[in-house]
XYZ file of N, CA and C in Angstrom:
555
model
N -38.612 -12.727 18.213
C -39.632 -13.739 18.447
C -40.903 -13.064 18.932
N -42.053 -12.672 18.150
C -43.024 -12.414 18.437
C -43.812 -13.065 19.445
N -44.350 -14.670 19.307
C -44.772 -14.988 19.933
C -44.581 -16.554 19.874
N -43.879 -16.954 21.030
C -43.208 -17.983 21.031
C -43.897 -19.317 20.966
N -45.515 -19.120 21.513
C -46.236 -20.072 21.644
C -46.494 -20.666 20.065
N -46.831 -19.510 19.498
C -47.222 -19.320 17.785
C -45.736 -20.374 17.310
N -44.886 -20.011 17.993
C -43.506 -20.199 16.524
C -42.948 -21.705 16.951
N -43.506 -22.519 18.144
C -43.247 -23.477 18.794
C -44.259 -24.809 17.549
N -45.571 -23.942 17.804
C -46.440 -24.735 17.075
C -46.469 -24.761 15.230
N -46.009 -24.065 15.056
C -46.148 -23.814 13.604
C -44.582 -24.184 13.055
N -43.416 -23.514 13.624
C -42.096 -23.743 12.792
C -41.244 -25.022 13.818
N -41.205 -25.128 15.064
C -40.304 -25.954 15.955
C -40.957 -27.064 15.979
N -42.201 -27.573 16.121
C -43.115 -28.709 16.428
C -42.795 -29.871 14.798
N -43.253 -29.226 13.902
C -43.502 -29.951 12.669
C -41.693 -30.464 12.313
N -40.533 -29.415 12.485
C -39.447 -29.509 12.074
C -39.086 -31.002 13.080
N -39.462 -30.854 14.460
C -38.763 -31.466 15.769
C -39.429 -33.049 15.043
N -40.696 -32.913 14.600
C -41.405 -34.169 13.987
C -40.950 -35.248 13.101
N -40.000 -34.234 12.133
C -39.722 -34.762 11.554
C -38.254 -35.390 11.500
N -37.624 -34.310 12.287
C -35.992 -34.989 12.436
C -36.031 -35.763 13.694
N -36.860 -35.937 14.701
C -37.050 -37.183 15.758
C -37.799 -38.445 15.166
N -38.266 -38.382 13.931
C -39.264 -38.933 13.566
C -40.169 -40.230 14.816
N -41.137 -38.959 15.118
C -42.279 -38.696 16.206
C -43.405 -38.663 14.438
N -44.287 -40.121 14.884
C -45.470 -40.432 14.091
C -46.217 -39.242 14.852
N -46.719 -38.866 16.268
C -48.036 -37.974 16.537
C -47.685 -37.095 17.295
N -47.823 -35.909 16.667
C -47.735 -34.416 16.926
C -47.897 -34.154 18.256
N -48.956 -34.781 18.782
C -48.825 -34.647 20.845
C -47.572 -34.723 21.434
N -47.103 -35.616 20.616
C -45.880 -36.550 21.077
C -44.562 -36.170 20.996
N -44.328 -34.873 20.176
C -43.192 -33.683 20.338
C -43.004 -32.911 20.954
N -41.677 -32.684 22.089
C -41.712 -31.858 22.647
C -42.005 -30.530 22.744
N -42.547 -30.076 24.662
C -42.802 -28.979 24.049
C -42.879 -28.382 25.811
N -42.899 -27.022 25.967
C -42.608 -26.532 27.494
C -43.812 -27.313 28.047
N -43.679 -27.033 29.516
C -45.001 -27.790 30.309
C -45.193 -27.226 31.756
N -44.174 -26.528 32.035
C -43.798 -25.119 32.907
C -42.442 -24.999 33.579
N -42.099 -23.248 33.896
C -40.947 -23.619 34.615
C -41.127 -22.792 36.018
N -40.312 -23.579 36.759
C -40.002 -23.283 38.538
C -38.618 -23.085 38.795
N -39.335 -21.907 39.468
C -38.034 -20.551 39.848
C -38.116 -20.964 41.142
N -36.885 -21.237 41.999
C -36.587 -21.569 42.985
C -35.437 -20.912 43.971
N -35.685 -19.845 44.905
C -34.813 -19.180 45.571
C -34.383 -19.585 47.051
N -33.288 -19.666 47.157
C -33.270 -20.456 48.944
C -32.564 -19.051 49.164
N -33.336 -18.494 50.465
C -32.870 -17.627 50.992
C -31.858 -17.018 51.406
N -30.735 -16.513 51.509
C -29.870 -16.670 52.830
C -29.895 -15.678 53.667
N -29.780 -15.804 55.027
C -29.785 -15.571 56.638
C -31.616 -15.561 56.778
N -32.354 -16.026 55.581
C -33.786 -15.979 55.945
C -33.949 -16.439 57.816
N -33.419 -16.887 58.557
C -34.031 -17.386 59.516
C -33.757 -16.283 60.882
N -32.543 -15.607 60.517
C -31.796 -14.266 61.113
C -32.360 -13.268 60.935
N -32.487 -13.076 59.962
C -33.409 -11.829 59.196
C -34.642 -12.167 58.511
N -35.561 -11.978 58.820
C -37.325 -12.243 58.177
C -37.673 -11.611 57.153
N -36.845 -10.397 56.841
C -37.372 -9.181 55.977
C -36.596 -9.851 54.870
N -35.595 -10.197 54.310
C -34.984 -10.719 53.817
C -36.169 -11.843 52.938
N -36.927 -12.565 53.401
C -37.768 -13.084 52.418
C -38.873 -12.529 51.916
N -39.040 -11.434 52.581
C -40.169 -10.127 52.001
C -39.145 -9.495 50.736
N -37.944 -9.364 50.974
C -37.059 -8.529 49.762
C -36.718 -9.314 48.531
N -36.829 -10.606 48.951
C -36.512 -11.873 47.704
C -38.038 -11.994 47.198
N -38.896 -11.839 47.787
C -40.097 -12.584 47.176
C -40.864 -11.038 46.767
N -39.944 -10.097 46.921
C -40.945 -8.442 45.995
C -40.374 -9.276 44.375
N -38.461 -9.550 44.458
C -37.442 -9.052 43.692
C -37.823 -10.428 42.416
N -38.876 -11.777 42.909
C -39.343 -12.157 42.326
C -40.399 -12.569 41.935
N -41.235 -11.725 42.317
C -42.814 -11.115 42.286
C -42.270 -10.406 40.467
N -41.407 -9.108 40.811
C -41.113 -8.098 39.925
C -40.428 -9.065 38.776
N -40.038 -9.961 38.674
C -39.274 -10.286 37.654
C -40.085 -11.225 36.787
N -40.566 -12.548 37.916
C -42.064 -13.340 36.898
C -43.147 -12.961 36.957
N -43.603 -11.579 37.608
C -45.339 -11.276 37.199
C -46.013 -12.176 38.530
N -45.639 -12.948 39.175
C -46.580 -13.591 39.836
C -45.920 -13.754 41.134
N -46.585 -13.844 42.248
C -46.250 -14.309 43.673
C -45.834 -15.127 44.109
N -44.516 -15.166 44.627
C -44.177 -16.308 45.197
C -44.573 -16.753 46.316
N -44.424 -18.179 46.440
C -44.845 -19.156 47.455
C -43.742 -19.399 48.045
N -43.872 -19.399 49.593
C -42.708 -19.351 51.174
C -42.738 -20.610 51.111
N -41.565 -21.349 51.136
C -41.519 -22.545 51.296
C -40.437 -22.575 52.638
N -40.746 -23.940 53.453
C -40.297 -23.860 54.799
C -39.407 -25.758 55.082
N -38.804 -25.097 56.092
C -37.228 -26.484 56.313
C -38.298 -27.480 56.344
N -37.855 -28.765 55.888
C -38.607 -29.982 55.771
C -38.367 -30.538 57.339
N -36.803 -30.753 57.383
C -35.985 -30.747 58.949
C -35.553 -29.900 59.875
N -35.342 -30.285 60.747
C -34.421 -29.642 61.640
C -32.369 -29.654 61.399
N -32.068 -28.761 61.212
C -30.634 -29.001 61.052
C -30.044 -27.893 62.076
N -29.312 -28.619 63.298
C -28.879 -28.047 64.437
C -27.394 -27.014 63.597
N -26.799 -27.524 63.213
C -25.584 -26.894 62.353
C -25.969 -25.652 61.611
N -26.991 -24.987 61.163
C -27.513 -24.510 60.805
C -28.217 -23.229 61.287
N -28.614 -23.649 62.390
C -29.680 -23.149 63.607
C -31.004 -22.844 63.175
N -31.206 -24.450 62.569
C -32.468 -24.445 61.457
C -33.564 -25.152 62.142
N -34.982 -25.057 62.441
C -36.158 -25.820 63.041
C -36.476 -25.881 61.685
N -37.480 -27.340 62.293
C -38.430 -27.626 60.702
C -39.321 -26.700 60.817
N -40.115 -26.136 59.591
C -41.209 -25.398 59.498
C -40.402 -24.390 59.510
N -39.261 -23.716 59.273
C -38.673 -22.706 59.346
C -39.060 -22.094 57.866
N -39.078 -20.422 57.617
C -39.839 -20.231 56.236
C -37.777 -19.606 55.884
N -37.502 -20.749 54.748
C -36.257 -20.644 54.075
C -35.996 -20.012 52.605
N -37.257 -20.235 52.114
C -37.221 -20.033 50.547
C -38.171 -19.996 49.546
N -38.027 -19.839 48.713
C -39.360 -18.964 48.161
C -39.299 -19.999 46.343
N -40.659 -20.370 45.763
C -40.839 -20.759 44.620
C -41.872 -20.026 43.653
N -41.650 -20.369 42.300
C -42.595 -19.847 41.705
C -42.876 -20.698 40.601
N -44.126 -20.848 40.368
C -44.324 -22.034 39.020
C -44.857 -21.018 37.923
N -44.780 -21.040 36.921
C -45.063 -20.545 35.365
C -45.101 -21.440 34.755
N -46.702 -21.087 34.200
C -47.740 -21.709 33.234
C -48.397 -20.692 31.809
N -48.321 -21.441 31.528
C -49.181 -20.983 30.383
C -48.542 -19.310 29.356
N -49.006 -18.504 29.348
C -48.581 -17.233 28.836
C -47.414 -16.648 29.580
N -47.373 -16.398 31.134
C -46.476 -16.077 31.579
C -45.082 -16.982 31.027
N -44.744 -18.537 31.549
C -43.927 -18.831 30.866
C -43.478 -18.927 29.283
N -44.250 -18.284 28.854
C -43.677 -18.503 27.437
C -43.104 -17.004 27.386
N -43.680 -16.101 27.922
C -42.881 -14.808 28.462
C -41.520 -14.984 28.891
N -41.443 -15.278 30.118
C -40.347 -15.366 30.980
C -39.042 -16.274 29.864
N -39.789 -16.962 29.340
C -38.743 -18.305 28.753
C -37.854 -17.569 27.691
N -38.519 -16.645 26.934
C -37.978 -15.991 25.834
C -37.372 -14.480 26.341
N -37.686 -13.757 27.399
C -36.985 -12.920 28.407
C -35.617 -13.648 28.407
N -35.900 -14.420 29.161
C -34.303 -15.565 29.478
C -33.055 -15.874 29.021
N -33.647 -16.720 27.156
C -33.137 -16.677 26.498
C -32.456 -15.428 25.609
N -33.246 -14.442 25.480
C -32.892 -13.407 24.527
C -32.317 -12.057 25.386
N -32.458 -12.174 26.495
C -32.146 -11.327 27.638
C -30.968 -11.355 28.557
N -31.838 -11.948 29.708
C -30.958 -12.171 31.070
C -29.908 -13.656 30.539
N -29.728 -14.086 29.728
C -28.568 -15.029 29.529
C -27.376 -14.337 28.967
N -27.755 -13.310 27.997
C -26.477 -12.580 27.554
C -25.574 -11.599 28.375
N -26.814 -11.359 29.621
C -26.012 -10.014 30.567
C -25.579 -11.237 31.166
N -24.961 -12.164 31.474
C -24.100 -12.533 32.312
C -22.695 -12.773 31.915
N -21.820 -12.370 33.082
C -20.736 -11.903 32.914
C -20.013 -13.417 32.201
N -18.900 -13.247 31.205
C -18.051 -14.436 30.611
C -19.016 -15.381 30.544
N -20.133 -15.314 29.352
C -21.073 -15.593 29.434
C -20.691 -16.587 27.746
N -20.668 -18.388 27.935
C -20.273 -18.675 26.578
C -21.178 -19.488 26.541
N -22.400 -19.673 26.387
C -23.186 -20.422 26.461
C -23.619 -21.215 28.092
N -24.910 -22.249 27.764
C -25.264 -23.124 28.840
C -24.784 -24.695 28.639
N -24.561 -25.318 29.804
C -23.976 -26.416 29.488
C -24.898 -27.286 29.253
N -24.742 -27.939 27.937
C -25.671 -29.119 27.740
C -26.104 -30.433 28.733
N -24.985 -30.586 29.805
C -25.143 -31.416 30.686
C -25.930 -31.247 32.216
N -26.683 -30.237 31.516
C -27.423 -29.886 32.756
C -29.068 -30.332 32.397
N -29.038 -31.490 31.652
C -30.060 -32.218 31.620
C -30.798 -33.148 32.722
N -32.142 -33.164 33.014
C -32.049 -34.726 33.333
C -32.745 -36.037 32.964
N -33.090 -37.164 33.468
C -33.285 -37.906 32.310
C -34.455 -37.628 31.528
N -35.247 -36.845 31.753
C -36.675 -36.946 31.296
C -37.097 -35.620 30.416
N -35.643 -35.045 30.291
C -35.495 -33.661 29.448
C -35.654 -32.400 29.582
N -35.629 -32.523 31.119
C -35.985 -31.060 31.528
C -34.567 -30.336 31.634
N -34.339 -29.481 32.199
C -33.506 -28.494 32.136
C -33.570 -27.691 33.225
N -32.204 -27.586 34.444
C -32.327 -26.877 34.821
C -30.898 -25.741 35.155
N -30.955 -24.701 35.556
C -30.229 -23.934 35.772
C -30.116 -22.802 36.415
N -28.759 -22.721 36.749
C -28.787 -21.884 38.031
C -28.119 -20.938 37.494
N -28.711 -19.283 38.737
C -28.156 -18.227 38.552
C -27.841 -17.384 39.750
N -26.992 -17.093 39.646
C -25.899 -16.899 40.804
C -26.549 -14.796 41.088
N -27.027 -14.235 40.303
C -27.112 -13.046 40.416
C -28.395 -12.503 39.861
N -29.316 -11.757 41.103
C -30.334 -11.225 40.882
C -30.487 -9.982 39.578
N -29.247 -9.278 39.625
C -29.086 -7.758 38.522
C -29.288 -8.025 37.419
N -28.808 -9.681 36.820
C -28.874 -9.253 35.770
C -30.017 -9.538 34.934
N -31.316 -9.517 35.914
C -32.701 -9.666 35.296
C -33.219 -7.759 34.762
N -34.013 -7.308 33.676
C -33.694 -5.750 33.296
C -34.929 -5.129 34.502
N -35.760 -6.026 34.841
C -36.618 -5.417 36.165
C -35.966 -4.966 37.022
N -34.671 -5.483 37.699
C -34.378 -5.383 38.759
C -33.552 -3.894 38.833
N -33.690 -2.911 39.580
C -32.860 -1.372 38.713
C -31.644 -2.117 40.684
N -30.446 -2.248 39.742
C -29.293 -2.163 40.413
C -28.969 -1.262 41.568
N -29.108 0.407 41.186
C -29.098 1.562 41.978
C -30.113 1.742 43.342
N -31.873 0.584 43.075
C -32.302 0.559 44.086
C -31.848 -0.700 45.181
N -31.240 -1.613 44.498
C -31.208 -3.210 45.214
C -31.019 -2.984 46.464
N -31.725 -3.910 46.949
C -32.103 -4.113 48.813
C -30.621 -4.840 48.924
N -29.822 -4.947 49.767
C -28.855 -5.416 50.421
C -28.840 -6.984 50.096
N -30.117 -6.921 50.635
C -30.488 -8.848 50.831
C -30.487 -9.968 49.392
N -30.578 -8.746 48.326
C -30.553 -9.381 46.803
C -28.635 -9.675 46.615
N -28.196 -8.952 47.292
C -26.616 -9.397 46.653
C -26.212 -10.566 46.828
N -25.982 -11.401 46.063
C -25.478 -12.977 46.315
C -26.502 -13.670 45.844
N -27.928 -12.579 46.518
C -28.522 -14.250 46.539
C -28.956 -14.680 44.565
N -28.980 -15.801 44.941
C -28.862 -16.780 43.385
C -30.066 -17.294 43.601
N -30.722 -17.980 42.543
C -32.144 -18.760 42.036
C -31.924 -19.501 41.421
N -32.519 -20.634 40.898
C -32.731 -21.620 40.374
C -33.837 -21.707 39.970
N -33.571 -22.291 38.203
C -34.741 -22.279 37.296
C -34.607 -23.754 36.358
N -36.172 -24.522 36.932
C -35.997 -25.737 36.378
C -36.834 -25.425 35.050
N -36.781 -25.726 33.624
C -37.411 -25.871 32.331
C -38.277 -27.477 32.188
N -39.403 -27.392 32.578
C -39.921 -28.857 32.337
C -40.736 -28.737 31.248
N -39.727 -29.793 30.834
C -40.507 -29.949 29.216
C -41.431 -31.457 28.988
N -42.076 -31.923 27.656
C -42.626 -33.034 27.659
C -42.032 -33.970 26.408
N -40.353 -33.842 27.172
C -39.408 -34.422 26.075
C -39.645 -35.935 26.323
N -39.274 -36.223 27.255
C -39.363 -37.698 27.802
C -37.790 -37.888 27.661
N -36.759 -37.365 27.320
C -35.555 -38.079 27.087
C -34.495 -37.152 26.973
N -33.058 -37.046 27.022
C -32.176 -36.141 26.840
C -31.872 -35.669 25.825
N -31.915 -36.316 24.991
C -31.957 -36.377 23.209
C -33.433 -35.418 22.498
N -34.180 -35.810 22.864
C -35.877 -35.049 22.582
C -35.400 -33.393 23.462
N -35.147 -33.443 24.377
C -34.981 -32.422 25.231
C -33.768 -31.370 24.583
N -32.520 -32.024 24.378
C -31.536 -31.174 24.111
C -31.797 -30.634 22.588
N -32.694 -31.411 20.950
C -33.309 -31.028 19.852
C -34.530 -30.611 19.935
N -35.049 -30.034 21.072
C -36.441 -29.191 21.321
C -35.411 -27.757 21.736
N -34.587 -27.873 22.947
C -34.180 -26.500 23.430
C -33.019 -26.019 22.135
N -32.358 -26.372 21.125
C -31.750 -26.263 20.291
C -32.419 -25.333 19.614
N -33.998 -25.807 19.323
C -34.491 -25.588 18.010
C -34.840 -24.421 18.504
N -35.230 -24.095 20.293
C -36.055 -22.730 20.315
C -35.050 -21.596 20.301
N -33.540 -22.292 20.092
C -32.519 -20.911 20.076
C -31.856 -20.888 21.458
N -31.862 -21.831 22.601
C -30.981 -21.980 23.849
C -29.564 -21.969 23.339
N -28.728 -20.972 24.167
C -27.431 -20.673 23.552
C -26.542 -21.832 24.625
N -26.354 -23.089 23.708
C -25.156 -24.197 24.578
C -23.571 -23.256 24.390
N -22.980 -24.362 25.037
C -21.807 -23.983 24.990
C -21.329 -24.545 23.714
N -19.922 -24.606 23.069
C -19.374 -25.272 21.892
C -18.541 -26.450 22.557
N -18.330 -27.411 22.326
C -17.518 -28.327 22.799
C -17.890 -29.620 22.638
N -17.625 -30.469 23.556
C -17.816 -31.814 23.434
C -18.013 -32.458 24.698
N -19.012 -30.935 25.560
C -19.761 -31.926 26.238
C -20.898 -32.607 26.880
């Protein structure tokens, strides 16, 4: 895939047009950005720990993440509000169409017993999201240097698209080559 923006508009858009039959071309799905979402862990024990998550996804989307902090207080926890817990990143424009096709053609195959994504990880409005349990298997990340604080920790990556529906959503991510699972569900 050369360039995904190119192959969205020219081969996926007109095809998606016609088998949704969508009268106006605006009106076919299409990305609209995605958010990478890391919740720390022992961030509140250890501080450096969100300096080591937010290099490890600096290095992986090109762009800086934003510290996001406890909404509440959770005593069980030994959590104050305003506590800095976790780290986001939004992708727009060129970068995500980068990252999106990285994803797909990349970091989805290095994961271990890896048989696809589950189609039911829709929601109603066609976005897509999904979680990943392991920093390594992005090809930025060199394994042999990893900071301590990357082991375990997992991210979350929402796909917002401008499907409007589960159906528009699941024959847009089909068409760009998202590897589902086989089954029936």
């Amino acid at each position: 895939m050369a360039d995904l923006r190119k192959k969205i508009k020219e081969e996926i858009s007109p095809k998606l047009q016609k088998d949704l039959g969508i009268k106006n071309v605006m009106a076919v799905p299409n990305l609209s950005k995605i958010v990478i979402n890391a919740g720390v862990r022992n961030a509140v024990a250890d501080k450096k720990n969100i300096e080591v998550v937010a290099n490890a996804l600096s290095t992986i989307t090109g762009q800086k993440p934003k510290i996001t902090a406890a909404k509440k207080a959770i005593a069980a926890f030994k959590l104050r509000e305003g506590d800095k817990i976790g780290l986001v990143v939004t992708l727009r424009g060129r970068r995500m169409y980068e990252f999106f096709n990285k994803l797909i053609s990349i970091v989805l195959p290095r994961l271990r017993d890896f048989h696809g994504v589950r189609k039911n990880s829709f929601d109603q409005a066609g976005n897509y999201t999904l979680g990943i349990t392991e920093f390594n298997i992005f090809p930025e990340i060199d394994v042999g240097k990893m900071d301590a604080a990357l082991l375990g920790q997992g991210l979350e990556i929402s796909i917002v698209t401008t499907a409007g529906d589960k159906k528009r959503g699941l024959a847009f991510f089909s068409e760009l080559g998202v590897p589902f699972e086989k089954g029936d569900n």
